Short mmCIF file of C-alpha atoms in Angstrom, two decimals:
data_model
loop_
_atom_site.label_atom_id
_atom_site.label_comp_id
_atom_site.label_asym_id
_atom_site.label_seq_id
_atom_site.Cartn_x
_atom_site.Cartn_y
_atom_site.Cartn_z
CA UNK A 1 6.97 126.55 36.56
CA UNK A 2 4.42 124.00 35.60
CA UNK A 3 2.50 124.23 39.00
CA UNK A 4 2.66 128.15 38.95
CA UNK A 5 0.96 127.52 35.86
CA UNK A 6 -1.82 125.77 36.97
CA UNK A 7 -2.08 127.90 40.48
CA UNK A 8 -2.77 130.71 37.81
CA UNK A 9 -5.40 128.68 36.00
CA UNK A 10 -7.18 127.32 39.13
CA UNK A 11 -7.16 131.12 39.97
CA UNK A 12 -8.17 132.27 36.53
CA UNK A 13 -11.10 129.91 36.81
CA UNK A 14 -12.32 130.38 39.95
CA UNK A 15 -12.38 134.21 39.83
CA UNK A 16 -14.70 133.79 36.24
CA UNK A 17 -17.12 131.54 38.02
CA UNK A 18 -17.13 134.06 41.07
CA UNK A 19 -17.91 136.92 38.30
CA UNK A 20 -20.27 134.67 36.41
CA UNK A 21 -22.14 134.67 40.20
CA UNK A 22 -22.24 137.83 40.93
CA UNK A 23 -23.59 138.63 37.41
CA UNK A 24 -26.17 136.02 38.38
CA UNK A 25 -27.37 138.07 41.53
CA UNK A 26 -27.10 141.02 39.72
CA UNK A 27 -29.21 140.10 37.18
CA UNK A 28 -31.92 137.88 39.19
CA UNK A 29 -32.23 141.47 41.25
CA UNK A 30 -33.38 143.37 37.92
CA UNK A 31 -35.71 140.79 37.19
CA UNK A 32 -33.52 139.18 34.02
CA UNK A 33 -34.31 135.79 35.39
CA UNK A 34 -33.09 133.89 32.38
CA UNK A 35 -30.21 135.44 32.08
CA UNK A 36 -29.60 135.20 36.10
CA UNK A 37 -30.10 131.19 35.59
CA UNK A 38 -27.68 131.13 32.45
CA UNK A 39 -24.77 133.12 34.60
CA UNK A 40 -25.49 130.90 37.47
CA UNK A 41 -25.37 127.71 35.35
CA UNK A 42 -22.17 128.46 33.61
CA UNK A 43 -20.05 129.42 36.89
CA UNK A 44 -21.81 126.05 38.39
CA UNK A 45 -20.60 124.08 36.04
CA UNK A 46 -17.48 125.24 36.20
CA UNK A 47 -17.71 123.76 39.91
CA UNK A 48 -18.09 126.96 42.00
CA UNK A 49 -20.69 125.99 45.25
CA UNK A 50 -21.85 128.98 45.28
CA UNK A 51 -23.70 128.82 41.92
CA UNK A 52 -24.57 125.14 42.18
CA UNK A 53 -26.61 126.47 44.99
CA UNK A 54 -28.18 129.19 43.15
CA UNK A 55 -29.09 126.70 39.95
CA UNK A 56 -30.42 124.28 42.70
CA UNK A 57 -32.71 127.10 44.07
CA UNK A 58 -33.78 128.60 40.55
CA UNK A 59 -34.62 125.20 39.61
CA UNK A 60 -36.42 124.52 43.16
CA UNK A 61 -38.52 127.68 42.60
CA UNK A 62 -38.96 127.98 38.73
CA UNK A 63 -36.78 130.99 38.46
CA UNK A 64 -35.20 131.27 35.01
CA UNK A 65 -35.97 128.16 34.22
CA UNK A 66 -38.86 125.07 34.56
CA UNK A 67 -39.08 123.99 37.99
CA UNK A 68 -37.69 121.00 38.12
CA UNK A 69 -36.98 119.23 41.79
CA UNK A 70 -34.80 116.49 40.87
CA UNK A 71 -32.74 118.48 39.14
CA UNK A 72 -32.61 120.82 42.07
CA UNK A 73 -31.68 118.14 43.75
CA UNK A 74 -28.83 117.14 41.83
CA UNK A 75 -27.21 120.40 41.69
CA UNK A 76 -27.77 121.02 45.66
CA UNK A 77 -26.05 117.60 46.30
CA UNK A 78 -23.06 119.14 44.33
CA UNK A 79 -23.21 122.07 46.64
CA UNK A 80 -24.08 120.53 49.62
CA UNK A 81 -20.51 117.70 48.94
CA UNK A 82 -18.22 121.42 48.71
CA UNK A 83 -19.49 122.12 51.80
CA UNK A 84 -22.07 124.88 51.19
CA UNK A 85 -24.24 124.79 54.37
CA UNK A 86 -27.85 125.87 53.20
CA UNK A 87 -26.78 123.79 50.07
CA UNK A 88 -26.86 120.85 52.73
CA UNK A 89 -29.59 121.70 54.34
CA UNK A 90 -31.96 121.59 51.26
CA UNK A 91 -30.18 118.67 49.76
CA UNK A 92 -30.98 116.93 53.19
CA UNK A 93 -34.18 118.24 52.94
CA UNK A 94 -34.88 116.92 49.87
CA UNK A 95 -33.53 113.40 50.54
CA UNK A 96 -36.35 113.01 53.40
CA UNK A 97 -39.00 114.05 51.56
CA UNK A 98 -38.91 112.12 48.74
CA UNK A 99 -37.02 109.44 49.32
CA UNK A 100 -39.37 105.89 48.85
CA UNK A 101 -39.87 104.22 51.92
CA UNK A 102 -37.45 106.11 54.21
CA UNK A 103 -34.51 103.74 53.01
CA UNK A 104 -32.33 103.54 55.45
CA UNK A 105 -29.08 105.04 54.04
CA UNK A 106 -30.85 107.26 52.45
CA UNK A 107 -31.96 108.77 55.77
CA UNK A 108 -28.63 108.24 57.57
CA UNK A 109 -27.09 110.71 54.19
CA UNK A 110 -29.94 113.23 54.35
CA UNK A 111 -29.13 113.64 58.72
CA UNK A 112 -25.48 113.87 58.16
CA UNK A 113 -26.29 117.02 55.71
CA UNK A 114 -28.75 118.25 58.34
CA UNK A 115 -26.70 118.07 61.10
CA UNK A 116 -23.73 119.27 58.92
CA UNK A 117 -25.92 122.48 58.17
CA UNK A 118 -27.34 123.15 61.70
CA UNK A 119 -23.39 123.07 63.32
CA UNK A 120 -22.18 125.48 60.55
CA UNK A 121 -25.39 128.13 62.08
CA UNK A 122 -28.22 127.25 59.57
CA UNK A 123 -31.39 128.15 61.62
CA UNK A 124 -33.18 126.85 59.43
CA UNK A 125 -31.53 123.20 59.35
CA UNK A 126 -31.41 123.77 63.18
CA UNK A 127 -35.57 124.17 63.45
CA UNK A 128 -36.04 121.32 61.06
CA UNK A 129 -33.87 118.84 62.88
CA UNK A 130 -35.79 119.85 66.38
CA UNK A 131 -38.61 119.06 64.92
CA UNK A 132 -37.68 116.09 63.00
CA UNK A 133 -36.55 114.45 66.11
CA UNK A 134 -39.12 115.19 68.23
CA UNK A 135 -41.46 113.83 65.57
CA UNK A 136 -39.50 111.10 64.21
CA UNK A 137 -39.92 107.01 63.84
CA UNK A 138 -37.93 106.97 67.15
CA UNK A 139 -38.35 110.11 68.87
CA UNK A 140 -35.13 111.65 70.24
CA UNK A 141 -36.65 114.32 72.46
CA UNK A 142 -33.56 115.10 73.87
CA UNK A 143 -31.36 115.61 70.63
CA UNK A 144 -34.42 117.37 69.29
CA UNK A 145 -35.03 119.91 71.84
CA UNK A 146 -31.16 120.83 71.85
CA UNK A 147 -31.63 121.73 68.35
CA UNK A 148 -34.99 123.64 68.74
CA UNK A 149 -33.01 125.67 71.47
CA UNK A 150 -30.39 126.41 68.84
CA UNK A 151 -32.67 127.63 66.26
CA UNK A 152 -34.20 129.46 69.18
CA UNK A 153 -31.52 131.12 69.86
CA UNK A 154 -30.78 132.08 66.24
CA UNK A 155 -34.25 134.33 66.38
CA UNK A 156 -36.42 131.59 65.32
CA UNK A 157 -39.88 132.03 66.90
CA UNK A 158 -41.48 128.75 66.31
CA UNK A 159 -38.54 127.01 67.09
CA UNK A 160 -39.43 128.96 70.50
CA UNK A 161 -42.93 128.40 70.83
CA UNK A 162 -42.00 124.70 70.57
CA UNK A 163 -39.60 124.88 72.92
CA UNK A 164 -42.35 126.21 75.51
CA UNK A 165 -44.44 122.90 74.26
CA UNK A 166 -41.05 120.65 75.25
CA UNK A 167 -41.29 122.44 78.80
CA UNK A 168 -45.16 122.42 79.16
CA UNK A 169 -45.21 118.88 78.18
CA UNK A 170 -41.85 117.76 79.97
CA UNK A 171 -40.65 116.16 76.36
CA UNK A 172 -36.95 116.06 76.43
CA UNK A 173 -36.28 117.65 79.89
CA UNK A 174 -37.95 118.22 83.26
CA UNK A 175 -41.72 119.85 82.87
CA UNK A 176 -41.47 123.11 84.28
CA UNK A 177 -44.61 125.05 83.43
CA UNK A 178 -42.87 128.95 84.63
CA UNK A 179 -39.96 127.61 81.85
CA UNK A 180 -42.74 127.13 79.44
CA UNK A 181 -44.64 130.18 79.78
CA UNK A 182 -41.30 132.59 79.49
CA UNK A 183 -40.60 130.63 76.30
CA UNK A 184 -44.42 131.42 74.63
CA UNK A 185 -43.55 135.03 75.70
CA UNK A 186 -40.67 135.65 73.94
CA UNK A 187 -42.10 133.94 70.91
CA UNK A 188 -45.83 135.66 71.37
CA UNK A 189 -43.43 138.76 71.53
CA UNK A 190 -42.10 138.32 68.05
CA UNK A 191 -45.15 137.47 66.49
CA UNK A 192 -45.48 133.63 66.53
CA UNK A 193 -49.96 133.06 66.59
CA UNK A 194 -49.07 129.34 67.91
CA UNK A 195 -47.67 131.20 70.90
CA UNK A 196 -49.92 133.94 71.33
CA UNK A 197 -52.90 131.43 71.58
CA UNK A 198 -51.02 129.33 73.92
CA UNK A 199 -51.08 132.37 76.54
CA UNK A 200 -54.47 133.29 76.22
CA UNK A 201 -55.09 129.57 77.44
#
């Protein structure tokens, strides 16, 4: 009886902090930021991912609230550790970009997160991680153009036109210039300048 009890409660809880969400969205949509951020705030801190995320991001952007990145921060990390995938990818984010020196566990934590985000589909993580390792201290062309490809694949033009760069420039695999130039098409074709240029060349 005791643990029926509390499978109700868990329940109970959860399904407020899912309404408290949704109220969130609803609200942030009719342009009631404030109240958006208080809705958000209360289901996140009754420990629902979802709104962690969403306080993260209103705090990240100033919506509802004072911008504020540590505290964006702190409230993606809570996301990001329940397993919310864009949650890790801007907590990740975040750790790289202002984290002093580049401390080494510090970067170790904010590539887990990455890499975390990019395998649950996160184009975004995906395009960032191609580029990080292409770019990097210690340049991993190969892991970096395998992530490119997946953001690539996900519709990402950039992601494409850099791709095309990886085969023009033979970073990562074999230089193959007819590999290159059907990769600047396809991202010339939706829109990407880099690529468009490239082809005029």
């Amino acid at each position: 009886l005791e643990e029926a009890a509390f499978q109700l409660q868990q329940i109970f809880r959860i399904d407020i902090s899912i309404a408290l969400n949704i109220l969130g969205v609803e609200s942030m949509r009719a342009g009631h930021c404030r109240t958006g951020f208080t809705c958000f705030k209360l289901a996140a801190d009754r420990g629902y991912s979802k709104a962690q995320f969403n306080v993260g991001l209103c705090y990240e952007l100033g919506r509802g609230t004072e911008k504020d990145l540590e505290k964006a921060a702190l409230y993606y990390c809570h996301a990001a550790s329940s397993c919310h995938p864009m949650a890790q990818y801007r907590y990740g984010r975040y750790l790289l970009q202002h984290s002093p020196g580049q401390q080494w566990d510090r970067l170790q934590r904010a590539l887990s997160f990455l890499e975390r985000a990019a395998t649950a589909g996160i184009t975004e993580a995906q395009a960032y991680l191609g580029v990080f390792y292409m770019r990097g201290l210690q340049s991993q062309e190969k892991r970096g153009l395998k992530y490119l490809l997946l953001a690539a694949n996900s519709g990402d033009a950039q992601s494409r036109y850099h791709v095309g760069v990886c085969y023009e420039q033979g970073l990562g695999v074999q230089q193959n210039l007819a590999e290159a130039l059907r990769h600047y098409r396809e991202a010339a074709a939706a829109g990407n300048r880099h690529a468009q240029e490239r082809l005029r060349l």
